[in-house]
Tab-separated table of C-alpha atoms and ligand atoms in Angstrom:
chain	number	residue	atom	x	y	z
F	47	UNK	CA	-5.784	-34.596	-10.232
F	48	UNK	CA	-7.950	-32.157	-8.822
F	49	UNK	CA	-7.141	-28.717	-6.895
F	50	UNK	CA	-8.242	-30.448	-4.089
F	51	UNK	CA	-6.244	-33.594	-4.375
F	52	UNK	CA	-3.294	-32.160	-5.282
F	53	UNK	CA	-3.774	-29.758	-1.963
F	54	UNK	CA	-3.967	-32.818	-0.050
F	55	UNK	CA	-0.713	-34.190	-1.517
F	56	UNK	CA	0.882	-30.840	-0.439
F	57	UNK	CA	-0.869	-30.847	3.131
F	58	UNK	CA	1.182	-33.682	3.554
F	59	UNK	CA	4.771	-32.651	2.537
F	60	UNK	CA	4.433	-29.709	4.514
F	61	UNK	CA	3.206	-31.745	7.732
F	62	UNK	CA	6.384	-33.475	7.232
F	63	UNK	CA	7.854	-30.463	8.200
F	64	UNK	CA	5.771	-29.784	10.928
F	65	UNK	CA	3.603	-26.755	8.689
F	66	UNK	CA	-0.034	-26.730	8.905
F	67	UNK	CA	-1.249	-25.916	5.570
F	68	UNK	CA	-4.969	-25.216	6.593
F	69	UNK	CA	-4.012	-23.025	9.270
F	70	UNK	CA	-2.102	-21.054	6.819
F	71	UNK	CA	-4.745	-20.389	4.498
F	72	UNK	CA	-7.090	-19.119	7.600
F	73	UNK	CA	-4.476	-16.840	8.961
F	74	UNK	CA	-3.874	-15.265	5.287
F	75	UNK	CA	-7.562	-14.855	4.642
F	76	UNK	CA	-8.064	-12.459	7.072
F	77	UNK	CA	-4.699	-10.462	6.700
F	78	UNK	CA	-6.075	-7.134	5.030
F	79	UNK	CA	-3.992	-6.077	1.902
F	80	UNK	CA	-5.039	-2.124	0.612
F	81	UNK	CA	-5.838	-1.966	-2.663
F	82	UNK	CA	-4.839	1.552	-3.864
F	83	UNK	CA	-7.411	3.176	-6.151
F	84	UNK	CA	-4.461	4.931	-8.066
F	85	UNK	CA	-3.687	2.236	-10.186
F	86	UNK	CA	-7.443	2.620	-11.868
F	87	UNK	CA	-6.732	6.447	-13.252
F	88	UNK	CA	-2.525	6.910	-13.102
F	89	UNK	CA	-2.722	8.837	-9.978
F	90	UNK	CA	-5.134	11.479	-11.673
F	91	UNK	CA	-8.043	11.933	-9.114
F	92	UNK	CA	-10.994	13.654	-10.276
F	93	UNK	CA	-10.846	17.028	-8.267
F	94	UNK	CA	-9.143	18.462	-10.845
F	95	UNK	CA	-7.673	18.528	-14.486
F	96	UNK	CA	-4.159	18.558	-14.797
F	97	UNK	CA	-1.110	16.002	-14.577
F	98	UNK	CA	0.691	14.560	-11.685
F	99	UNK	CA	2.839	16.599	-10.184
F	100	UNK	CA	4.966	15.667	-7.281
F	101	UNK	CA	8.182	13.919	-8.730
F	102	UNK	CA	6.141	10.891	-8.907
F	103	UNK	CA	5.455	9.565	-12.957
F	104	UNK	CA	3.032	6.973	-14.267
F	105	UNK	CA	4.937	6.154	-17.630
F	106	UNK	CA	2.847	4.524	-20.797
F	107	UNK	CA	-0.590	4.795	-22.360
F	108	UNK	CA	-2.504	1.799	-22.075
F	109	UNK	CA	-6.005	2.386	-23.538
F	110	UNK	CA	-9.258	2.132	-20.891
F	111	UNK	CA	-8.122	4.357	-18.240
F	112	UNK	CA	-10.820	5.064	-15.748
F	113	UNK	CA	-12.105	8.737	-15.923
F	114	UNK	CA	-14.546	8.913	-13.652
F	115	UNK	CA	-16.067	8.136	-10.131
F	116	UNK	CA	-18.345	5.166	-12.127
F	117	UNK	CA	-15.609	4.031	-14.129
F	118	UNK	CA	-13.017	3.564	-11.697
F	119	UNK	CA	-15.299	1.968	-8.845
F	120	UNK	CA	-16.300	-0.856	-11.669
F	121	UNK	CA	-12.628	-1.265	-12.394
F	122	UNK	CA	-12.111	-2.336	-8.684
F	123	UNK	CA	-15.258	-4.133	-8.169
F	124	UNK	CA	-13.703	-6.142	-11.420
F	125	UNK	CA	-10.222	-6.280	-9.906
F	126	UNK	CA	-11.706	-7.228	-6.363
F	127	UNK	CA	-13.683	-10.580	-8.041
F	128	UNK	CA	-10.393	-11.811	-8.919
F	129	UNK	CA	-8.468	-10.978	-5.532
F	130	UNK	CA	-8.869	-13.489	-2.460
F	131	UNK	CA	-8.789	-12.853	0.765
F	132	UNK	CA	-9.674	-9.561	3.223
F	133	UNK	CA	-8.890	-6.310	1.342
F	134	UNK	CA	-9.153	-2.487	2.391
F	135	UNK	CA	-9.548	0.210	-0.135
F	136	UNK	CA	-6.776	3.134	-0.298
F	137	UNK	CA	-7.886	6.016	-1.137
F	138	UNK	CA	-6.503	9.551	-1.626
F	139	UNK	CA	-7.781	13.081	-1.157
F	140	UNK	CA	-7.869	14.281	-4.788
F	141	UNK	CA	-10.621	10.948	-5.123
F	142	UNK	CA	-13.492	13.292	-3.848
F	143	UNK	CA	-16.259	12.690	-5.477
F	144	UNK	CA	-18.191	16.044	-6.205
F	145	UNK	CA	-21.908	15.868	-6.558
F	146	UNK	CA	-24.293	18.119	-8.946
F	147	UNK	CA	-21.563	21.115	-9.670
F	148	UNK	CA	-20.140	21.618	-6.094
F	149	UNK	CA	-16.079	21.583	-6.110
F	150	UNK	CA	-13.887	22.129	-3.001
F	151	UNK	CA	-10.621	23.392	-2.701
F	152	UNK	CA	-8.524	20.172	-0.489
F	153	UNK	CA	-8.720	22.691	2.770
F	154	UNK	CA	-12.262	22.348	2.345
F	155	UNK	CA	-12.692	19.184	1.701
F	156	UNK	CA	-15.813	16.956	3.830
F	157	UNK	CA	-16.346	13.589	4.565
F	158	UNK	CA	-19.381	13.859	2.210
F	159	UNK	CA	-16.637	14.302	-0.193
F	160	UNK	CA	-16.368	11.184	0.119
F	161	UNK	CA	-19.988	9.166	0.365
F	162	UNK	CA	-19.425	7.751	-2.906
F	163	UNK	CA	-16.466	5.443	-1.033
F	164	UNK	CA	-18.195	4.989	2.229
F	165	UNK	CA	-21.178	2.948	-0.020
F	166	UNK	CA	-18.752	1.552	-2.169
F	167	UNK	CA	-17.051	0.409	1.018
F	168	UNK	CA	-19.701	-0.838	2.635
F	169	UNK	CA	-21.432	-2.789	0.011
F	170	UNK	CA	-18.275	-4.509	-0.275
F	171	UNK	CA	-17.413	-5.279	3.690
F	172	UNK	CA	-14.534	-2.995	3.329
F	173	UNK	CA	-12.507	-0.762	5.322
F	174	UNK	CA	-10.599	2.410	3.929
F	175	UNK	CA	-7.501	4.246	3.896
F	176	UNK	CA	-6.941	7.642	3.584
F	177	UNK	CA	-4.086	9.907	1.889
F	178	UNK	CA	-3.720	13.432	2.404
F	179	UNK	CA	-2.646	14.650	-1.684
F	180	UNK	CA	-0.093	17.485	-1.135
F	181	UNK	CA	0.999	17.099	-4.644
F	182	UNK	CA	-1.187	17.615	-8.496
F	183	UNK	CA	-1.996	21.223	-7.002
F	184	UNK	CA	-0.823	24.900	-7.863
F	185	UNK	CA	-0.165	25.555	-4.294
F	186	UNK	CA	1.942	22.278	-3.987
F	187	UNK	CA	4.352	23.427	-7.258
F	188	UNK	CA	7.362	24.462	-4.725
F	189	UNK	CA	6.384	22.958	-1.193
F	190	UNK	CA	3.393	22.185	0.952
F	191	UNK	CA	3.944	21.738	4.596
F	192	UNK	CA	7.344	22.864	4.417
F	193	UNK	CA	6.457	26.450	2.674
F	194	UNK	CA	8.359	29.569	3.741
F	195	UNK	CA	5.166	30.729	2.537
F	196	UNK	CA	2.932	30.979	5.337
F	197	UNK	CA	-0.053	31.021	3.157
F	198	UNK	CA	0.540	28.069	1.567
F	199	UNK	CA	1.949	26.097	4.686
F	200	UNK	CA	-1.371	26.701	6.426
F	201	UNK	CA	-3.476	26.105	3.516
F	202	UNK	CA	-1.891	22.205	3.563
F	203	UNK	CA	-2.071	22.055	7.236
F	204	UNK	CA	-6.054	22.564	6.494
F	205	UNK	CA	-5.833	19.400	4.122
F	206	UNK	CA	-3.798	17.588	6.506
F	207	UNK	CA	-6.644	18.369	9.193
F	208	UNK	CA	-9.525	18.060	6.959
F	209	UNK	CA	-8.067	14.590	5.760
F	210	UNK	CA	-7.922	13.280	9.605
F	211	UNK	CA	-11.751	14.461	9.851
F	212	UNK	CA	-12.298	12.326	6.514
F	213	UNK	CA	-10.421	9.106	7.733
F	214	UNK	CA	-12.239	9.689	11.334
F	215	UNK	CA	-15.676	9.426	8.948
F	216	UNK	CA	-14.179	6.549	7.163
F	217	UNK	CA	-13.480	4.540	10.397
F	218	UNK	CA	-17.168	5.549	11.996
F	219	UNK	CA	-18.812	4.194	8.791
F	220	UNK	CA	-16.715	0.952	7.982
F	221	UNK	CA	-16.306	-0.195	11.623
F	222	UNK	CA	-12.420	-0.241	10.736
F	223	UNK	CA	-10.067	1.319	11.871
F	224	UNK	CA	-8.679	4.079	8.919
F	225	UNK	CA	-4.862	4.147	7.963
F	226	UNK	CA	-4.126	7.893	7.420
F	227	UNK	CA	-0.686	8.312	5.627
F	228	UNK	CA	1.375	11.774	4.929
F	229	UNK	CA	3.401	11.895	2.129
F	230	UNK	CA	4.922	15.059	0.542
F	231	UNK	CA	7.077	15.388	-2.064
F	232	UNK	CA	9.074	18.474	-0.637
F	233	UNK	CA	12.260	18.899	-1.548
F	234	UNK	CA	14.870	20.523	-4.453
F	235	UNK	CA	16.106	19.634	-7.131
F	236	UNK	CA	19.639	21.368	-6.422
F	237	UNK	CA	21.726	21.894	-3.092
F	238	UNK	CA	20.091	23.687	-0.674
F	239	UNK	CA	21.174	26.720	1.424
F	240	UNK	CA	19.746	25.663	4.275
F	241	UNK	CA	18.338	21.592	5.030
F	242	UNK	CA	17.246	22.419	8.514
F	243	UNK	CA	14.559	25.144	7.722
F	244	UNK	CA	12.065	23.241	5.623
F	245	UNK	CA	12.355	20.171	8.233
F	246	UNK	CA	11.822	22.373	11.135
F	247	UNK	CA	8.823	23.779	8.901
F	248	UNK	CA	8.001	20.348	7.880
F	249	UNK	CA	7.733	18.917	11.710
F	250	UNK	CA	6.219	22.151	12.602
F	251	UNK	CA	2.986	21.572	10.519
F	252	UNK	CA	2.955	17.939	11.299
F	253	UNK	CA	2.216	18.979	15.119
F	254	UNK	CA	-0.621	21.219	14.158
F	255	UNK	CA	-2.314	18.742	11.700
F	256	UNK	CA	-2.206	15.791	14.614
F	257	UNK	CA	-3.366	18.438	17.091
F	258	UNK	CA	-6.753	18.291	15.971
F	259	UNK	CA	-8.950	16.270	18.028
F	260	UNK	CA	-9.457	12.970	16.731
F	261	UNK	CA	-9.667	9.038	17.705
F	262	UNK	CA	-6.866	7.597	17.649
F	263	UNK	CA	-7.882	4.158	18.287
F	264	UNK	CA	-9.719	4.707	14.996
F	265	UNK	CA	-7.711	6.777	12.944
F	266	UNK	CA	-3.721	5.925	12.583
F	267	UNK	CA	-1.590	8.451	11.050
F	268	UNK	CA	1.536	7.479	9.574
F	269	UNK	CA	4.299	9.226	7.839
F	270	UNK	CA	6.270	7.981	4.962
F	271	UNK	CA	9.840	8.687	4.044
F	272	UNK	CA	11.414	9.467	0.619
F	273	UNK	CA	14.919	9.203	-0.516
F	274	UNK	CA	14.215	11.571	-3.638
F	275	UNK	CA	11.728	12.515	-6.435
F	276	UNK	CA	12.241	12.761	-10.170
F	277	UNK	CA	13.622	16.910	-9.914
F	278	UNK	CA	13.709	17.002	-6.609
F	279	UNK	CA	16.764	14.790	-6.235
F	280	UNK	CA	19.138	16.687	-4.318
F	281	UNK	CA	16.991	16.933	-1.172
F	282	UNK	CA	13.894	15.631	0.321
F	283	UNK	CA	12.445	17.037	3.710
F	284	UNK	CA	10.823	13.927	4.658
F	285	UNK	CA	13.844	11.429	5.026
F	286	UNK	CA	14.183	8.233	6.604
F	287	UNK	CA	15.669	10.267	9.707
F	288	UNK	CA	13.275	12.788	9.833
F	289	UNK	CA	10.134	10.831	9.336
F	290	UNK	CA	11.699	7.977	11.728
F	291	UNK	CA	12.070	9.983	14.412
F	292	UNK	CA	9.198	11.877	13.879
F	293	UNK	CA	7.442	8.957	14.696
F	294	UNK	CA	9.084	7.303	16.995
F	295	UNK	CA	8.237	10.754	19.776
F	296	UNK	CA	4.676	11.367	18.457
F	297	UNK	CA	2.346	9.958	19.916
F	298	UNK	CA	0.301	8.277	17.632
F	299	UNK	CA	1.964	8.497	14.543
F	300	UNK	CA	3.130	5.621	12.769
F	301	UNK	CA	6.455	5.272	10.588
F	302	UNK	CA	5.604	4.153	6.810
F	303	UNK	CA	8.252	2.758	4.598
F	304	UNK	CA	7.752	2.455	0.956
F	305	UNK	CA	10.317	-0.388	-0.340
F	306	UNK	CA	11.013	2.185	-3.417
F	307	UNK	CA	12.023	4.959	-1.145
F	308	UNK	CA	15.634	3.829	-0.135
F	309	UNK	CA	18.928	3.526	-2.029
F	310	UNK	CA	18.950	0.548	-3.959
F	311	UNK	CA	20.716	-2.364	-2.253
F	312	UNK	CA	18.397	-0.892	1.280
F	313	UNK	CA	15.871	-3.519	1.980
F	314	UNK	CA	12.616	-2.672	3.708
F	315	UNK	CA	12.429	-6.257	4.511
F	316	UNK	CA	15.693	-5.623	6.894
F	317	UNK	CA	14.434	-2.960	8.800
F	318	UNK	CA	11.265	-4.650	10.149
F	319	UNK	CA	12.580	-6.056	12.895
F	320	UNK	CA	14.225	-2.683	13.874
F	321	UNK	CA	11.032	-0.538	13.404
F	322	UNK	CA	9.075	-3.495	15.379
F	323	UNK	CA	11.546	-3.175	18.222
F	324	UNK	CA	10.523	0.306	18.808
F	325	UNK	CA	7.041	0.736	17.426
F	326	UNK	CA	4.033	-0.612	18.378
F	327	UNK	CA	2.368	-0.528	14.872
F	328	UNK	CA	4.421	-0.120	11.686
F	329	UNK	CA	3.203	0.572	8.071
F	330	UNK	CA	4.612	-0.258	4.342
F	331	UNK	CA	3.709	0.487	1.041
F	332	UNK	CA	4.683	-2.496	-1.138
F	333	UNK	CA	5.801	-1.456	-4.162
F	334	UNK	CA	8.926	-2.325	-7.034
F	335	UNK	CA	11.205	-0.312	-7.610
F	336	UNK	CA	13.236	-1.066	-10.900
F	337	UNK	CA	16.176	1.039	-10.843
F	338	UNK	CA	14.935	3.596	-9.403
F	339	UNK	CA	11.497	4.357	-7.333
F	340	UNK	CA	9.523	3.386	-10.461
F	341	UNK	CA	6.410	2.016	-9.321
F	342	UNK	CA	6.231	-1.249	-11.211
F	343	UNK	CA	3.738	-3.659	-9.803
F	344	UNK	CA	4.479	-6.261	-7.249
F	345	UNK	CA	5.775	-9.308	-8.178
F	346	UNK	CA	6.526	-12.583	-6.464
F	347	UNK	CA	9.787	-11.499	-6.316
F	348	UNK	CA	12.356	-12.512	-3.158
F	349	UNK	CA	11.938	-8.861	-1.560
F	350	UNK	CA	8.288	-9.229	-1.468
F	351	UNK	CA	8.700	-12.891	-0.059
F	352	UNK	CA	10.951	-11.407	2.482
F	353	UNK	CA	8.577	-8.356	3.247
F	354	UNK	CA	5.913	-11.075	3.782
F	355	UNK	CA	8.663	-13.433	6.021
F	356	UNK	CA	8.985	-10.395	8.414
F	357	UNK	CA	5.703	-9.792	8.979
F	358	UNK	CA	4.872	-13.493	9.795
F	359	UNK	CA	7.974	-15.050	11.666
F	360	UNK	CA	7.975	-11.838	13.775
F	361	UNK	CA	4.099	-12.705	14.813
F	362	UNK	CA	3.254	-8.892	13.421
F	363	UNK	CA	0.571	-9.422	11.274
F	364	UNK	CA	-1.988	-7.091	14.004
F	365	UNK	CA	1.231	-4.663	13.734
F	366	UNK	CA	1.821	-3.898	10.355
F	367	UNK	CA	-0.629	-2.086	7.493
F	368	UNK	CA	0.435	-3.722	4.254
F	369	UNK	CA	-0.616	-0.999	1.398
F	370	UNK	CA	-0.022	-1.183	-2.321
F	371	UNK	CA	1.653	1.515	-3.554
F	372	UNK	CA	2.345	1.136	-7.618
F	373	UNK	CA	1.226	2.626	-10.876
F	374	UNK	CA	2.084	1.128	-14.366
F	375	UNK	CA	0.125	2.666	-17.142
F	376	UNK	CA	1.603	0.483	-19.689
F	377	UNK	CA	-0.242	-2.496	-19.166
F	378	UNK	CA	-4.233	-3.583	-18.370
F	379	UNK	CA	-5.125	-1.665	-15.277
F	380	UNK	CA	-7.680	-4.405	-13.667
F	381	UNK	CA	-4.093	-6.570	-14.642
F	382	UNK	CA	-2.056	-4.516	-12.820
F	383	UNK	CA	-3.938	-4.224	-9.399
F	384	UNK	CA	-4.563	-8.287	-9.814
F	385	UNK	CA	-1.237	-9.144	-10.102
F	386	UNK	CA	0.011	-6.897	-7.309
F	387	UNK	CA	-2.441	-8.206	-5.191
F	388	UNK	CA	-2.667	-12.084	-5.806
F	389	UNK	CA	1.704	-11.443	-4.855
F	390	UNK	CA	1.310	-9.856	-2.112
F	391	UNK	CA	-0.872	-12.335	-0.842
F	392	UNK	CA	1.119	-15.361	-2.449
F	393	UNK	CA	3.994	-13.942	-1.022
F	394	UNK	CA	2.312	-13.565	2.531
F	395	UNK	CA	0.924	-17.730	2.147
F	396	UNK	CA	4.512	-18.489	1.186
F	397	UNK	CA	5.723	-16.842	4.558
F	398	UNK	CA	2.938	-18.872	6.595
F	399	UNK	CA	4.477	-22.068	4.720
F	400	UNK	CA	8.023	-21.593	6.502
F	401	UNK	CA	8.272	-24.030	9.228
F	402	UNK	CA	9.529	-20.797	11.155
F	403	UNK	CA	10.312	-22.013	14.753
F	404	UNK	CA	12.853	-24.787	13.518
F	405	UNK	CA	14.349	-22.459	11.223
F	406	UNK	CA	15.115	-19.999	13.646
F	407	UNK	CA	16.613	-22.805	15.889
F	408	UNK	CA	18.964	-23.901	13.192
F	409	UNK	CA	20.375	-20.067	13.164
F	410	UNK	CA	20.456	-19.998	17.318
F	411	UNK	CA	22.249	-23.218	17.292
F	412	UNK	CA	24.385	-22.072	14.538
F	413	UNK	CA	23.873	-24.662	12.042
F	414	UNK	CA	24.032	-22.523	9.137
F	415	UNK	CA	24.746	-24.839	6.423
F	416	UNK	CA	21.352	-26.814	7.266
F	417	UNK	CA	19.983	-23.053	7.572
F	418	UNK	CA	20.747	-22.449	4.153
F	419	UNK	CA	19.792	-25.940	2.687
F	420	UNK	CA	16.556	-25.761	4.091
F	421	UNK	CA	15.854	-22.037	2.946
F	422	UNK	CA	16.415	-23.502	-0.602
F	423	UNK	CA	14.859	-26.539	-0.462
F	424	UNK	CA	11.256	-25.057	0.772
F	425	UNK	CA	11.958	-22.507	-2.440
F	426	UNK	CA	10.291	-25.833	-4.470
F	427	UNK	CA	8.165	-27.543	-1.823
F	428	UNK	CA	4.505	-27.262	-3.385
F	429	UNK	CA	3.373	-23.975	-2.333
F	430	UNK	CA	1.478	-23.151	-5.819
F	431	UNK	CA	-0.499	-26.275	-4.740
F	432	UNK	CA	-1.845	-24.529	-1.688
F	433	UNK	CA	-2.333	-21.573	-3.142
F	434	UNK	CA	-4.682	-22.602	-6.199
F	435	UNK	CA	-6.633	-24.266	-3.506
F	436	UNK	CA	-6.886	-20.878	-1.397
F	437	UNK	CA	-8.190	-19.212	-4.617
F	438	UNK	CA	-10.487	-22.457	-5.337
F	439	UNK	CA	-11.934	-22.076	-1.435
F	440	UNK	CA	-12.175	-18.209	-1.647
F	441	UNK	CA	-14.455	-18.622	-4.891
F	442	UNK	CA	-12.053	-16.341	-7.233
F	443	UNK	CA	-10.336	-18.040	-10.495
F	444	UNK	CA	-7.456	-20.188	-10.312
F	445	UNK	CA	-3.735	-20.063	-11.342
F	446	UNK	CA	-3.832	-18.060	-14.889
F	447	UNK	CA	-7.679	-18.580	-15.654
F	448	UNK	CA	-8.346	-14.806	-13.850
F	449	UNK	CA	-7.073	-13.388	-16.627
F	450	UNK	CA	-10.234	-14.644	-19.150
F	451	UNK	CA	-12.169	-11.941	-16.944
F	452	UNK	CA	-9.774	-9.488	-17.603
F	453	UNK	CA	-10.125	-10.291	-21.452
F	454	UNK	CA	-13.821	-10.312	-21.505
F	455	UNK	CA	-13.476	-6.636	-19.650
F	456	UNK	CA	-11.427	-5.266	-21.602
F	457	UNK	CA	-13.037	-6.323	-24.779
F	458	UNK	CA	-16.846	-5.192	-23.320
F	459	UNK	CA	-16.277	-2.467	-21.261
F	460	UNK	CA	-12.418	-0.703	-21.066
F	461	UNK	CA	-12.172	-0.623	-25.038
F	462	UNK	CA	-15.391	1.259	-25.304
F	463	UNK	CA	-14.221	3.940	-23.071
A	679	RNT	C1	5.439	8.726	-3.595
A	679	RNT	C2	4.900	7.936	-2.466
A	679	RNT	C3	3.421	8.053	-2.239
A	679	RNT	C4	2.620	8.021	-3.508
A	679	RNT	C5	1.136	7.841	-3.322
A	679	RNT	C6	0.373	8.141	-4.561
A	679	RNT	O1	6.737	8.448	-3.898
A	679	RNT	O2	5.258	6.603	-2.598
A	679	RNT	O3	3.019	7.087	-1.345
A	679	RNT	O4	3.048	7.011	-4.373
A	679	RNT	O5	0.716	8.563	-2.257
A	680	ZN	ZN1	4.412	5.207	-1.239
C-alpha cells in the first residue's frame, strides 16, 4: 500500500468518528514550533569561552558539536530539511555573531549583533525568538537582576533592555512577531536570610527592562519560572508565584512554563486551562524532564500528547508560543533537534485527531466509563498513518527514513569537525 492509500484508509476511520483528517494536517502545518539553536553547541554561544553556568548542565560528549556561527546555522538548515511544518528559530543573546574582531559586552549588545540570524531567518521564511542570557557570564556567578550589587543589577537590566531592542529588530525584519523570554537562574544553594529581598530586587529590574519603549504588538515578553537549579536548590527568585503574578499585573508580559520546572508529579499540561483563564497569550517551553529538570529531548510521550491536547481542545493555538527547550549532548545533535521536533508536532496532529466536542460531552453528561473507553481506544486508531502522509505532503522523509540524512551528515560533515 502506498502512504497515500493507507492515508485514505485512515481518513476514513477517523470520519467514522466525525474527525477530519485533512483539516488536521492544514491546521498543524501552520502551528509554529521554535526550534532552539542550543541544542546545535550545548548551550555554549559564541560570545565567549567558558562553560555553562547557571545551574543548567548539558551532560555527554557526542563528537560534531557545532563551534561556530557557520557550523551551527548548517546544523539547523540540516535539522530543518527533516522537520515539517511552520517553524521559528529561538535564539539567545550569547548567539551574537561578532564580525571582523569587534566583541560586545551583553549591555552592549546591537541588533547587528545579530544580522547573521536575520538572513538566516529570512532565507528560510522564518520568524525568531529571542532570550535574554543572564547566565555563562562573570557578572552572572552570584545573581543578575536580583544583585544587591547595584552594579551588576543594572548592568543585566542593560541586557534585558538591549535584548527587547534586538527582538524589536527581529520582528521588523521577519514580519513576525518576536517571543522575548526572561529566564534567570537566581537563587542559593542554602537557606536564605531573607526570600523577599532578591524578589523585590528581581520585580524591581523587571519594571525597568519593560519600561523601555518598545512594540508590543511585535515584541512579547514572557517570564519563565523555575522550581530550582543544580546548586541553587534551596531557593529560586523566579518561582511559579512570583513569575505568575508578575505576569498576570504587567501589562504585556506573558507567563512561560517550562514542563521541567515543577515538582515532579506537577503537570504543565494541567495548568493550561488555568493560565488561559486569565491570560490572553500564554507561553511553554517543551522539554523532558527525567527525574529531575534534565533536559532530555521530547518524546511522544503522554505529557507531551497532553501539552498538545490543551492547546487544541481549548481552541488556543493563536494563544500559546510552543518553544523547545532541551539539550542532550550524548547523542547526534541534528538527531536530537529532529526528534524533538517531529514529537512535538506528532503530538500536536495527535491532539487535532481527538474527536474533541463528543469527548467533552461524554464528561458533561457524565458518562465516564465511555469517557475512558474512548480515550483508549483512539490511543491505536491509525494516527501514524496520517502522519507519514503529512511528512510525504510537506516534502521531508518519512517514518524512520530521516535518519539516512542524518547518517550521511554525520559521516561527511560532523565527523570532520
Ligand atoms: C533553564 C531554563 C531556560 C534555559 C534556556 C537555555 O532551566 O529552562 O529556559 O534552558 O534559556
Ligand atoms: Zn526553559
Amino acid at each position: 500500500m502506498t502512504i497515500k492509500e493507507r492515508y485514505e484508509s485512515a481518513k476514513a476511520v477517523y470520519q467514522e468518528i466525525g474527525v477530519d483528517t485533512d483539516n488536521a494536517m492544514e491546521i498543524l502545518k501552520k502551528i509554529p514550533v521554535s526550534m532552539h539553536c542550543w541544542q546545535g553547541d550545548d548551550v555554549i554561544g559564541f560570545d565567549r569561552k567558558g562553560g555553562l553556568t547557571g545551574g543548567i548542565q548539558t551532560t555527554g560528549n557526542y563528537p560534531g558539536k557545532a563551534q561556530t556561527p557557520e557550523e551551527l546555522l548548517a546544523d539547523m538548515e540540516e535539522a530543518m530539511t527533516l522537520i515539517p511544518g511552520a517553524k521559528k528559530i529561538n535564539i539567545h543573546a550569547s548567539y551574537a555573531v561578532f564580525e571582523d574582531g569587534e566583541w560586545a559586552d551583553r549591555d552592549a549588545l546591537e541588533p547587528k549583533h545579530f544580522k547573521r540570524w536575520v538572513e538566516f531567518a529570512r532565507k528560510h521564511n522564518l520568524g525568531l525568538d529571542f532570550n535574554p542570557t543572564f547566565f555563562s557570564h562573570p557578572k552572572a556567578e552570584n545573581s543578575t537582576l536580583t544583585s544587591p550589587d547595584e552594579e551588576i543589577r543594572k548592568f543585566w537590566i542593560r541586557h534585558g533592555q538591549a535584548c527587547i531592542r534586538i527582538s524589536q529588530y527581529f520582528a521588523q525584519q521577519t514580519g513576525i512577531p518576536c517571543v522575548m523570554n526572561i529566564w534567570i537562574p537566581d537563587g542559593f544553594k542554602d537557606y536564605p536570610a531573607d526570600r523577599l529581598g532578591p524578589r523585590a530586587r528581581y520585580k524591581a529590574s523587571l519594571d525597568e527592562i519593560l519600561a523601555v519603549p518598545y512594540d508590543k504588538s511585535k515584541v512579547y515578553v514572557c517570564v519563565e519560572s523555575k522550581v530550582f537549579g543544580i546548586g541553587l536548590e534551596a531557593y529560586t527568585a523566579g518561582s511559579a508565584e512570583f513569575t505568575m503574578n508578575y505576569a498576570a499585573i504587567k501589562e504585556g508580559c506573558i507567563p512561560l512554563m517550562d514542563n521541567g520546572h515543577y515538582h515532579p508529579t506537577e503537570m504543565v499540561s494541567d495548568k493550561i486551562s488555568s493560565m488561559l483563564l486569565f491570560h490572553d497569550k500564554i507561553a511553554l517551553h517543551v522539554t523532558r524532564p527525567m527525574r529531575w529538570d534534565s533536559d532530555h529531548v521530547v518524546l511522544l510521550d503522554d505529557e507531551t500528547k497532553e501539552i498538545a491536547k490543551e492547546i487544541v481542545r481549548n481552541d488556543a493555538i493563536e494563544r500559546v508560543f510552543i518553544a523547545l527547550d532541551y539539550f542532550d549532548a550524548g547523542i547526534n545533535r541534528i538527531g536530537a533537534w529532529v526528534t524533538g521536533m517531529r514529537n512535538m508536532q506528532k503530538a500536536l496532529l495527535y491532539a487535532l485527531l481527538q474527536p474533541k466536542k463528543k469527548l467533552k460531552e461524554l464528561q458533561d453528561t457524565m458518562q465516564f466509563t465511555e469517557l475512558m473507553m474512548w480515550q483508549e481506544e483512539l490511543k491505536t486508531y491509525p494516527f501514524g498513518d496520517v502522519w507519514d502522509y503529512y511528512c510525504e505532503s510537506e516534502n521531508v522523509p518519512v517514518k524512520g527514513s530521516w535518519f539516512d540524512e542524518v547518517k550521511r551528515y554525520e559521516t561527511e560533515v560532523l565527523s570532520r569537525r
